[in-house]
XYZ file of C-alpha atoms in Angstrom:
692
model
C -8.719 26.874 -15.302
C -5.433 24.984 -15.556
C -2.270 27.162 -15.506
C -0.938 27.685 -19.044
C 2.565 26.476 -18.113
C 1.108 22.999 -17.483
C -0.669 22.578 -20.818
C 2.116 20.539 -22.528
C 2.105 18.048 -19.641
C -1.553 17.261 -20.304
C -0.926 16.277 -23.945
C -1.835 12.699 -24.810
C 1.088 10.426 -25.679
C -0.797 9.137 -28.721
C 0.350 12.362 -30.419
C 4.006 11.292 -30.167
C 5.305 10.015 -33.494
C 6.144 6.332 -33.529
C 3.878 5.380 -30.607
C 0.598 4.366 -32.220
C -2.580 3.028 -30.583
C -1.012 -0.300 -29.517
C 1.746 1.183 -27.368
C -0.513 4.036 -26.223
C -2.927 1.439 -24.817
C -0.155 -0.487 -23.059
C 1.344 2.632 -21.487
C -2.077 3.973 -20.505
C -2.900 0.761 -18.646
C 0.484 0.880 -16.935
C 0.675 4.530 -15.820
C -1.742 6.750 -17.775
C -1.634 8.472 -21.150
C -0.790 12.074 -20.266
C 2.733 13.393 -20.544
C 2.866 14.032 -16.811
C 1.844 10.430 -16.086
C 4.958 9.306 -17.950
C 7.230 11.747 -16.111
C 5.986 10.563 -12.715
C 6.561 6.872 -13.531
C 9.646 6.213 -11.442
C 12.428 3.746 -12.308
C 13.109 0.872 -9.926
C 16.797 0.285 -10.702
C 19.614 1.373 -13.004
C 22.290 -0.047 -15.283
C 25.875 1.126 -15.455
C 27.821 0.207 -18.608
C 31.536 0.454 -19.340
C 33.226 1.007 -22.704
C 36.074 -1.475 -22.892
C 39.333 -1.363 -24.852
C 40.104 -5.046 -24.391
C 38.553 -8.048 -22.634
C 39.631 -8.722 -19.047
C 38.605 -11.377 -16.549
C 37.522 -8.617 -14.146
C 34.790 -7.595 -16.617
C 32.913 -10.902 -16.387
C 29.267 -10.395 -15.234
C 29.527 -6.668 -15.950
C 27.677 -4.608 -18.557
C 30.126 -3.711 -21.327
C 30.074 -1.737 -24.590
C 32.388 -2.669 -27.456
C 32.623 -2.438 -31.247
C 33.499 -5.501 -33.325
C 33.321 -7.224 -36.745
C 30.979 -10.170 -37.455
C 33.113 -13.125 -38.572
C 30.496 -15.906 -38.705
C 26.865 -16.808 -37.867
C 24.898 -20.004 -37.546
C 21.585 -21.273 -36.182
C 20.812 -24.587 -34.498
C 17.405 -26.172 -35.100
C 17.022 -28.397 -32.060
C 15.031 -26.942 -29.186
C 15.675 -24.447 -27.814
C 16.712 -22.945 -31.158
C 19.945 -20.944 -30.823
C 21.205 -18.214 -33.139
C 24.901 -17.434 -32.659
C 27.145 -14.747 -34.136
C 30.897 -14.553 -33.577
C 32.196 -11.005 -33.166
C 35.906 -10.282 -33.353
C 36.926 -7.575 -30.882
C 40.650 -6.741 -30.980
C 42.199 -10.203 -30.648
C 39.241 -11.768 -28.822
C 36.188 -13.592 -30.178
C 32.879 -12.981 -28.354
C 29.807 -15.111 -29.103
C 26.496 -13.265 -29.311
C 23.697 -15.732 -28.493
C 19.919 -15.502 -28.946
C 17.261 -18.094 -28.178
C 14.154 -18.568 -30.318
C 14.403 -15.411 -32.425
C 13.317 -15.126 -36.046
C 16.070 -16.268 -38.414
C 15.352 -13.544 -40.966
C 15.757 -10.833 -38.287
C 18.964 -12.372 -36.927
C 20.629 -12.831 -40.320
C 19.582 -9.349 -41.407
C 21.335 -7.758 -38.433
C 24.363 -10.005 -38.024
C 25.804 -10.057 -41.544
C 29.335 -11.303 -41.988
C 31.751 -8.354 -42.199
C 29.358 -5.889 -40.519
C 30.794 -3.622 -37.828
C 28.427 -3.396 -34.861
C 28.325 -1.579 -31.524
C 27.125 -4.081 -28.895
C 26.229 -3.878 -25.195
C 25.390 -6.681 -22.792
C 26.529 -8.716 -19.807
C 29.865 -10.413 -20.469
C 29.998 -14.090 -19.503
C 32.538 -16.865 -19.845
C 31.705 -20.484 -20.547
C 34.195 -23.246 -21.321
C 36.952 -20.637 -21.690
C 34.905 -18.761 -24.328
C 33.427 -15.274 -23.915
C 29.759 -14.727 -24.709
C 26.836 -12.308 -24.349
C 23.305 -13.729 -24.259
C 20.578 -11.448 -25.623
C 22.486 -8.140 -25.733
C 20.854 -4.903 -24.511
C 21.848 -3.000 -27.627
C 23.092 -3.943 -31.095
C 23.644 -0.895 -33.304
C 24.507 -0.984 -37.038
C 25.514 2.650 -36.891
C 28.484 2.583 -34.543
C 28.163 6.327 -34.037
C 24.862 5.706 -32.249
C 25.505 6.367 -28.598
C 24.678 3.454 -26.318
C 23.931 5.007 -22.892
C 26.546 4.459 -20.200
C 23.830 4.846 -17.564
C 20.267 3.664 -17.991
C 17.225 3.308 -15.770
C 14.860 0.327 -15.607
C 11.103 0.638 -15.058
C 8.117 -1.492 -14.119
C 6.785 -2.707 -17.466
C 3.818 -4.612 -18.835
C 3.605 -7.448 -21.357
C 4.322 -6.162 -24.863
C 6.148 -3.032 -23.703
C 9.950 -3.123 -23.618
C 12.307 -0.749 -21.822
C 13.651 0.811 -25.017
C 10.181 1.791 -26.241
C 9.210 3.255 -22.859
C 12.541 5.056 -22.560
C 12.085 6.649 -25.990
C 8.639 7.936 -24.940
C 10.041 9.378 -21.712
C 12.837 11.093 -23.659
C 10.349 12.800 -25.985
C 8.072 13.821 -23.116
C 10.865 15.202 -20.964
C 11.790 17.629 -23.739
C 8.614 19.657 -23.041
C 9.062 19.718 -19.244
C 8.977 23.374 -18.171
C 11.067 24.926 -15.426
C 8.712 25.808 -12.566
C 8.901 28.476 -9.911
C 9.858 26.785 -6.639
C 6.928 25.837 -4.391
C 8.961 24.383 -1.497
C 10.233 26.592 1.317
C 13.786 27.595 0.370
C 15.153 26.876 3.853
C 13.956 23.285 3.543
C 15.422 23.014 0.032
C 18.782 24.152 1.359
C 18.784 21.914 4.431
C 17.825 18.819 2.407
C 20.140 19.715 -0.513
C 17.302 19.116 -2.940
C 17.538 20.141 -6.622
C 14.764 21.888 -8.548
C 11.765 19.789 -9.583
C 12.674 19.628 -13.283
C 16.301 18.768 -12.516
C 15.201 15.921 -10.226
C 12.872 14.520 -12.913
C 15.523 14.664 -15.659
C 18.293 13.194 -13.495
C 16.141 10.316 -12.270
C 15.091 9.279 -15.782
C 18.378 9.970 -17.553
C 21.372 9.939 -15.185
C 24.316 11.627 -16.847
C 27.160 10.209 -14.766
C 28.048 8.294 -11.620
C 27.292 11.336 -9.492
C 23.717 11.376 -10.839
C 23.327 7.709 -9.917
C 24.702 8.310 -6.430
C 22.264 11.184 -5.913
C 19.225 9.142 -6.940
C 17.908 8.901 -3.319
C 18.059 12.708 -3.003
C 16.234 13.233 -6.319
C 13.574 10.702 -5.320
C 13.175 12.250 -1.870
C 12.593 15.652 -3.455
C 9.813 14.275 -5.667
C 8.310 12.251 -2.808
C 8.098 15.443 -0.769
C 6.407 17.219 -3.682
C 3.753 14.526 -3.739
C 3.354 14.598 0.053
C 3.022 18.379 0.044
C 0.408 18.296 -2.736
C -1.771 15.823 -0.786
C -1.361 17.570 2.574
C -2.009 20.990 1.071
C -5.172 19.758 -0.667
C -6.464 18.183 2.564
C -5.727 21.294 4.607
C -7.379 23.558 2.040
C -10.443 21.298 2.156
C -10.423 21.527 5.948
C -10.389 25.340 5.703
C -13.184 25.167 3.116
C -15.316 22.984 5.408
C -14.898 25.369 8.300
C -16.297 28.168 6.169
C -19.526 26.177 5.790
C -21.664 27.729 8.494
C -24.479 25.706 10.006
C -26.882 26.200 12.856
C -25.470 25.140 16.202
C -27.375 22.184 17.670
C -28.410 22.929 21.248
C -29.426 19.899 23.257
C -30.916 19.460 26.737
C -29.717 15.840 26.997
C -33.065 14.377 28.109
C -32.845 11.437 25.687
C -29.196 10.762 26.449
C -29.868 10.727 30.185
C -32.745 8.308 29.610
C -30.525 6.004 27.513
C -27.822 6.040 30.211
C -30.393 4.839 32.745
C -31.564 2.040 30.428
C -28.106 0.660 29.570
C -26.856 -2.348 31.585
C -23.319 -0.907 31.569
C -21.471 2.370 32.058
C -19.516 4.138 29.343
C -15.732 4.028 29.530
C -13.659 7.144 30.105
C -12.515 6.899 26.480
C -16.111 6.808 25.189
C -17.071 9.831 27.291
C -14.048 11.828 26.091
C -14.896 11.123 22.448
C -18.518 12.099 23.024
C -17.391 15.440 24.485
C -15.478 16.086 21.216
C -18.576 15.228 19.208
C -20.978 17.318 21.297
C -18.654 20.309 21.028
C -18.637 19.967 17.221
C -22.414 19.545 17.035
C -22.931 22.672 19.136
C -20.603 24.684 16.867
C -21.415 26.809 13.818
C -18.731 24.956 11.853
C -19.667 21.696 10.158
C -18.325 18.649 11.950
C -16.108 16.337 9.932
C -14.651 13.894 12.441
C -12.993 10.475 12.329
C -13.640 8.260 15.366
C -10.912 5.657 15.522
C -11.258 2.809 17.964
C -9.899 -0.667 18.401
C -12.087 -3.735 17.947
C -14.588 -3.945 20.798
C -14.016 -0.427 22.153
C -17.725 0.412 21.936
C -18.222 2.660 18.919
C -21.849 1.659 18.309
C -23.063 3.156 21.571
C -21.039 6.311 20.853
C -22.897 6.571 17.535
C -26.225 6.106 19.346
C -25.529 8.914 21.842
C -24.350 11.195 18.999
C -27.501 10.560 16.983
C -29.679 11.160 20.056
C -27.984 14.538 20.503
C -29.228 15.726 17.106
C -32.695 14.205 17.675
C -32.923 16.166 20.945
C -32.036 19.266 18.916
C -34.899 18.729 16.467
C -32.948 17.027 13.664
C -32.827 13.612 12.020
C -29.847 11.279 12.106
C -28.541 8.659 9.671
C -26.257 5.710 10.368
C -24.694 4.038 7.337
C -22.908 0.687 7.501
C -21.212 -1.422 4.785
C -23.319 -4.604 4.944
C -26.966 -5.514 5.279
C -26.169 -7.941 8.091
C -24.511 -5.204 10.117
C -27.296 -2.701 9.403
C -29.834 -5.224 10.702
C -27.703 -5.808 13.786
C -27.435 -2.087 14.532
C -31.163 -1.664 13.932
C -31.956 -4.474 16.386
C -29.679 -2.895 19.019
C -31.176 0.596 18.625
C -34.704 -0.832 18.535
C -34.243 -2.387 21.988
C -34.196 1.141 23.436
C -36.219 3.208 20.941
C -39.643 2.561 22.543
C -38.315 3.508 25.976
C -36.828 6.673 24.461
C -39.950 7.484 22.451
C -38.123 7.836 19.115
C -38.847 6.459 15.639
C -36.178 4.317 13.939
C -36.309 2.775 10.456
C -34.092 0.350 8.528
C -33.391 0.972 4.835
C -31.409 -1.483 2.736
C -30.825 -1.680 -1.004
C -32.794 -4.898 -1.548
C -35.894 -3.737 0.359
C -39.155 -4.310 -1.553
C -40.127 -1.220 -3.487
C -43.482 -0.526 -1.786
C -42.021 -0.784 1.708
C -39.030 1.324 0.652
C -41.307 4.080 -0.679
C -43.220 4.166 2.617
C -39.951 4.536 4.548
C -38.716 7.267 2.196
C -41.986 9.133 2.606
C -41.707 8.993 6.407
C -38.113 10.239 6.235
C -38.947 13.167 3.952
C -41.901 14.157 6.168
C -39.818 14.053 9.349
C -41.636 11.039 10.811
C -38.359 9.138 11.283
C -35.790 10.284 13.852
C -32.959 7.884 12.976
C -32.555 5.877 9.798
C -30.105 2.968 9.639
C -28.972 1.220 6.488
C -26.391 0.556 3.825
C -25.249 3.038 1.166
C -28.915 3.224 0.096
C -29.524 5.960 2.686
C -27.278 8.476 0.911
C -28.722 8.011 -2.565
C -30.266 11.029 -4.313
C -33.818 9.712 -3.919
C -33.524 9.795 -0.105
C -34.805 13.202 0.997
C -34.560 14.263 4.631
C -36.783 16.885 6.222
C -34.033 18.057 8.554
C -30.876 15.939 8.479
C -28.515 16.828 11.308
C -25.879 14.064 11.407
C -24.538 11.366 9.082
C -22.520 8.614 10.785
C -20.627 6.190 8.564
C -19.566 3.052 10.388
C -16.697 0.849 9.204
C -16.464 2.536 5.854
C -13.063 3.087 4.248
C -14.644 3.312 0.827
C -15.030 7.081 0.735
C -12.219 9.235 -0.573
C -11.740 12.829 0.519
C -13.797 14.363 -2.292
C -16.605 11.829 -1.809
C -16.719 12.808 1.868
C -16.939 16.423 0.784
C -19.907 15.617 -1.445
C -21.706 13.917 1.465
C -21.454 17.115 3.470
C -23.660 18.797 0.855
C -26.545 16.419 1.659
C -28.076 18.973 3.997
C -27.057 22.548 4.909
C -26.995 21.740 8.625
C -25.728 18.133 8.495
C -22.612 17.152 10.410
C -20.494 14.208 9.328
C -18.683 11.465 11.241
C -16.756 8.347 10.188
C -16.182 5.503 12.642
C -13.627 2.760 12.103
C -12.660 -0.286 14.128
C -9.515 -0.707 12.075
C -6.925 1.472 13.784
C -5.142 3.539 11.157
C -1.437 4.459 11.429
C -0.730 8.168 11.915
C 0.900 8.454 8.490
C -2.273 7.178 6.807
C -4.420 9.429 8.984
C -2.483 12.424 7.649
C -2.519 11.369 4.002
C -6.097 10.047 3.788
C -8.037 11.758 6.578
C -6.161 15.030 6.967
C -9.361 16.921 6.134
C -11.011 15.532 9.277
C -10.653 16.018 13.026
C -9.638 12.905 14.947
C -10.866 11.254 18.150
C -9.350 8.014 19.442
C -10.955 5.296 21.563
C -8.181 3.158 23.028
C -10.017 1.628 25.993
C -12.209 -1.454 26.046
C -15.179 -2.016 28.373
C -14.415 -3.606 31.740
C -14.655 -7.377 32.207
C -14.021 -8.159 28.550
C -12.253 -11.561 28.451
C -8.817 -11.932 26.912
C -8.530 -13.603 23.538
C -5.769 -16.178 23.284
C -4.310 -16.616 19.799
C -2.486 -19.759 18.695
C -1.094 -20.949 15.372
C -1.642 -24.499 14.111
C -0.306 -26.176 10.988
C -2.975 -27.128 8.451
C -1.959 -30.780 8.642
C -3.273 -30.840 12.235
C -6.754 -29.758 11.226
C -8.253 -33.004 12.568
C -6.939 -32.116 16.034
C -8.702 -28.755 15.736
C -11.949 -30.485 14.743
C -11.658 -32.782 17.773
C -11.239 -29.822 20.094
C -14.342 -28.186 18.577
C -16.337 -31.306 19.426
C -15.551 -30.851 23.125
C -16.368 -27.126 22.988
C -19.768 -27.717 21.390
C -20.673 -30.064 24.237
C -20.042 -27.135 26.601
C -22.487 -24.930 24.689
C -19.846 -22.872 22.917
C -20.097 -21.540 19.356
C -17.567 -21.403 16.546
C -16.757 -19.044 13.673
C -14.899 -20.877 10.900
C -13.526 -18.468 8.283
C -12.489 -19.936 4.968
C -9.361 -18.880 3.105
C -9.248 -15.779 1.001
C -8.396 -17.588 -2.225
C -8.255 -14.482 -4.419
C -10.387 -11.474 -5.360
C -13.192 -13.726 -6.544
C -16.474 -14.302 -4.750
C -17.112 -17.409 -6.845
C -13.923 -19.132 -5.697
C -14.431 -18.011 -2.081
C -17.952 -19.453 -2.295
C -16.550 -22.834 -3.358
C -14.151 -22.744 -0.390
C -17.030 -22.096 2.047
C -19.282 -24.817 0.660
C -16.447 -27.358 0.528
C -15.461 -26.716 4.158
C -19.091 -26.754 5.335
C -19.650 -30.116 3.620
C -16.479 -31.499 5.221
C -17.432 -30.309 8.719
C -20.960 -31.655 8.308
C -19.470 -35.176 8.285
C -18.308 -34.567 11.864
C -21.138 -32.290 13.046
C -24.296 -33.157 11.075
C -27.010 -30.462 10.997
C -24.869 -28.124 13.104
C -23.358 -26.044 10.283
C -24.633 -22.728 8.979
C -22.934 -20.799 6.159
C -22.681 -17.170 5.038
C -21.048 -15.735 1.920
C -21.344 -12.664 -0.290
C -23.421 -14.341 -3.016
C -26.350 -15.054 -0.686
C -29.508 -12.990 -0.662
C -30.119 -10.775 2.348
C -32.894 -13.103 3.534
C -30.619 -16.172 3.351
C -27.859 -14.417 5.262
C -30.261 -13.218 7.949
C -31.850 -16.658 8.314
C -28.510 -18.477 8.586
C -27.074 -15.908 10.981
C -30.168 -16.201 13.201
C -29.706 -19.976 13.327
C -26.197 -19.325 14.615
C -27.248 -16.602 17.072
C -29.946 -18.869 18.553
C -27.449 -21.783 18.803
C -29.628 -23.901 16.521
C -26.500 -24.415 14.430
C -23.442 -23.604 16.577
C -20.827 -23.513 13.782
C -20.855 -20.661 11.261
C -18.689 -21.228 8.175
C -18.173 -18.028 6.212
C -16.024 -15.811 4.049
C -14.716 -12.538 5.453
C -18.232 -11.106 5.181
C -18.390 -11.486 8.987
C -15.246 -9.423 9.654
C -17.087 -6.154 10.254
C -19.077 -5.449 13.388
C -20.968 -8.709 13.938
C -21.552 -9.072 17.685
C -22.503 -12.520 18.989
C -21.501 -12.863 22.680
C -21.922 -16.666 22.793
C -19.351 -17.205 20.022
C -15.927 -17.558 21.631
C -13.941 -19.661 19.132
C -12.565 -18.274 15.871
C -10.820 -20.518 13.354
C -9.199 -18.847 10.341
C -8.106 -21.211 7.611
C -4.921 -20.353 5.674
C -4.403 -17.331 7.897
C -1.185 -16.522 6.015
C -3.309 -15.261 3.106
C -4.853 -12.438 5.142
C -3.484 -9.053 6.083
C -2.836 -8.280 9.741
C -5.637 -5.756 10.123
C -8.106 -8.176 8.562
C -6.998 -10.957 10.913
C -7.431 -8.571 13.847
C -10.934 -7.633 12.666
C -11.914 -11.284 12.331
C -10.510 -12.084 15.771
C -12.594 -9.193 17.107
C -15.795 -11.153 16.427
C -15.082 -13.220 19.572
C -14.320 -12.169 23.135
C -17.619 -10.276 23.421
C -19.228 -12.439 26.100
C -18.059 -13.525 29.550
C -16.119 -16.663 28.557
C -12.442 -16.773 27.645
C -11.985 -16.952 23.896
C -9.501 -18.527 21.537
C -8.486 -17.676 17.971
C -6.854 -20.495 15.986
C -4.811 -19.457 12.959
C -4.390 -22.402 10.598
C -1.405 -21.955 8.303
C 0.379 -23.692 5.455
C 3.747 -25.248 6.288
C 5.466 -23.218 3.542
C 5.365 -19.733 5.021
C 7.060 -16.653 3.607
C 8.932 -14.388 6.008
C 6.129 -11.822 5.723
C 3.508 -14.447 6.631
C 5.586 -15.624 9.615
C 5.856 -12.027 10.745
C 2.091 -11.561 10.541
C 1.247 -14.684 12.524
C 3.863 -13.897 15.186
C 2.427 -10.399 15.587
C -1.095 -11.805 15.996
C 0.087 -14.214 18.697
C 1.963 -11.530 20.605
C -0.536 -8.667 20.770
C -4.220 -7.760 20.810
C -3.425 -4.057 20.383
C -4.976 -2.969 17.095
C -2.891 0.205 16.941
C 0.373 -1.758 17.048
C -1.048 -4.216 14.537
C -2.007 -1.447 12.100
C 1.514 -0.014 12.114
C 2.937 -3.459 11.412
C 0.363 -4.036 8.679
C 1.325 -0.795 6.952
C 4.952 -1.911 7.042
C 4.164 -5.349 5.585
C 1.360 -4.616 3.122
C 1.452 -0.951 2.200
C -1.301 1.671 2.279
C -3.274 0.551 -0.776
C -4.358 -2.760 0.688
C -4.653 -1.510 4.251
C -7.150 1.241 3.476
C -8.819 -0.468 0.563
C -7.872 2.346 -1.803
C -7.814 -0.034 -4.735
C -11.554 -0.573 -4.275
C -12.513 2.952 -3.233
C -10.994 5.150 -5.900
C -8.923 6.898 -3.252
C -5.765 8.024 -4.997
C -2.657 5.984 -4.313
C 0.791 7.522 -4.430
C 3.085 7.391 -7.439
C 6.355 8.228 -5.701
C 5.777 8.643 -1.975
C 6.440 5.506 0.089
C 4.634 5.837 3.405
C 7.075 3.545 5.189
C 10.254 5.141 3.829
C 9.037 8.752 3.813
C 7.096 9.061 7.093
C 9.157 12.065 8.137
C 8.404 13.825 4.836
C 4.661 13.468 5.434
C 5.003 15.123 8.843
C 7.074 17.984 7.394
C 4.646 18.416 4.503
C 1.661 18.458 6.856
C 3.201 21.200 9.001
C 4.075 23.256 5.919
C 0.587 22.754 4.450
C -1.019 23.994 7.671
C 1.064 27.160 7.543
C 0.171 27.787 3.900
C -3.569 27.106 4.293
C -3.752 29.410 7.331
C -1.681 32.254 5.871
C -2.666 32.026 2.207
C -5.833 29.874 1.889
C -6.690 31.344 -1.528
C -3.178 30.668 -2.856
C -2.625 34.229 -3.974
C 0.573 35.795 -5.320
C 3.627 34.127 -6.838
C 3.883 31.490 -4.090
C 0.197 30.641 -4.570
C 0.664 30.272 -8.325
C 3.605 27.924 -7.791
C 1.576 25.838 -5.334
C -1.339 25.616 -7.779
C 1.105 24.159 -10.323
C 2.059 21.553 -7.729
C -1.571 20.628 -7.029
C -2.286 20.165 -10.738
C 0.871 18.119 -11.292
C -0.202 15.561 -8.692
C -3.926 15.574 -9.536
C -5.010 17.444 -6.416
C -6.554 20.264 -8.454
C -10.073 19.766 -7.051
C -8.757 21.692 -4.058
C -8.031 24.614 -6.403
C -11.661 24.545 -7.539
C -12.762 24.855 -3.906
C -10.639 27.979 -3.536
C -12.390 29.510 -6.550
C -15.920 28.911 -5.255
C -14.939 30.153 -1.770
């Protein structure tokens, strides 16, 4: 149950007088419709105004406040229509100018002889002073125009004055909370109390308040960091309380697989497997993130991990994001399954119903050792006889509480996420802090280097000529079309247009793949490419994850400036998997932003995915990098993961101390911390504490 002190902050803003359904809808779409949503909507800049006694040249381009008498008004009717009022202030005339406003409104406000209080930016044109579209015009000169005012991100139809009035009404019910931050840290950082920081950020009282804005913001950013880190650490403690049977394995299947493989595992792969085996043989449920660079060999690590649970008498499940990748993994596992004497099945969402029911029946009766598929394998209708391990490959789409729900699939099931997109440490802490971490930073021996070059789009014919020579040498080409926008329809047009263009040069040698195709079409076209029947594959980014075709050693990415760094690195990772040297060609538009230049330079200079991920976080931000906008994973309101990295580290250390010493959040400190968790929507962690 929510603490009583927080109740007012959960009120809906529609109850505020003067708001109405129209503005409620606008504000809800912008930030949310609870009082606390409004309070946590941070300003982006501020205005400082000055009350003047007379007009000086030094005041030009500054925000001023003055009181004057309207001496005349007129409106021009040629476009753009101008409405002008002359205001006499002391001995100076100041023109107040509006463009395209309603005449009845203008003449009603600016009546000759009226005394008005006015604020705006003073300008001078042709020796005459003027203010265009003032900030404030008040009939009642006793109305106080704020000397200091904050500006916010807005949406169409919502102006700053309306939003500011809502914030003012909401802030009046803000309670004073017991402090939840360690007092030594408060003192060392010179942070104010939470409520003081909120009030001062929204309504700065003086110049000192403006100057202290970074300190107020830092305090609130730390609050948000602490709430996330505390929730993750409490979840970690909760997971460790979930006792399961230890899985004891005699390694007979793993030894057999090692003898069948045409290669040896790297030191990095073996170290990660030791972490996994230790977790599987523990009474605590495994919840581990395996982070490896492109091509570091995560698939075989998954295979060995799944064999461990099969040896122990359990079933294993491997879930991947696309049907193409699930088929590829299935084919790889199937090469060895007969020699190992194990049963493997493939389950995808578009499987025919009769065949799907047969597979589900086998799984529920324990006749399948390992099942591979898309998200279909974790649906409610999939019943396992004895599930021991769920491995999710290349899947950023699960938030912390969704991962927690997956752990309930079976009382003895362990859980593992594998990603080929290296994740910066800050994002590991804030998005995967509930999981243990293993890193694979070593690639198999004899992998060829991938050379990356950048080429202007206007030289695309030169690129096509070079492809012609490569095809004669038996090489294969990935051609990735531009990410036009978040629209599969438009991306589809881009693919088909490029394929048609290339077909003029290379008739009957082009295969295409895009997200709108059926599974059968994708599989057929990909097989044509794999078998070199059609050596050029034109596609959207559907091929960025996991596709392994050793003969393909040329990657062309059109309009590379439109992609994020991590996505470019993933796409580049589709080549360099055979024995030949590989090349990645980044085609770019001649008009590049500084950010785009930075991306392309980084891609040319390094193949290190861990360095690339840090740079990508800096350039794009966490939302795009982890796909949180698609996953439902909560993004931050105040915390900036580039600016506040140190705060995340401090918060993580503090959260560990709290969750170890006071995991049930008891006493006055616990009550204060529960308030914090509710404020920043991390209250599901509180529910875990209650159920134990």
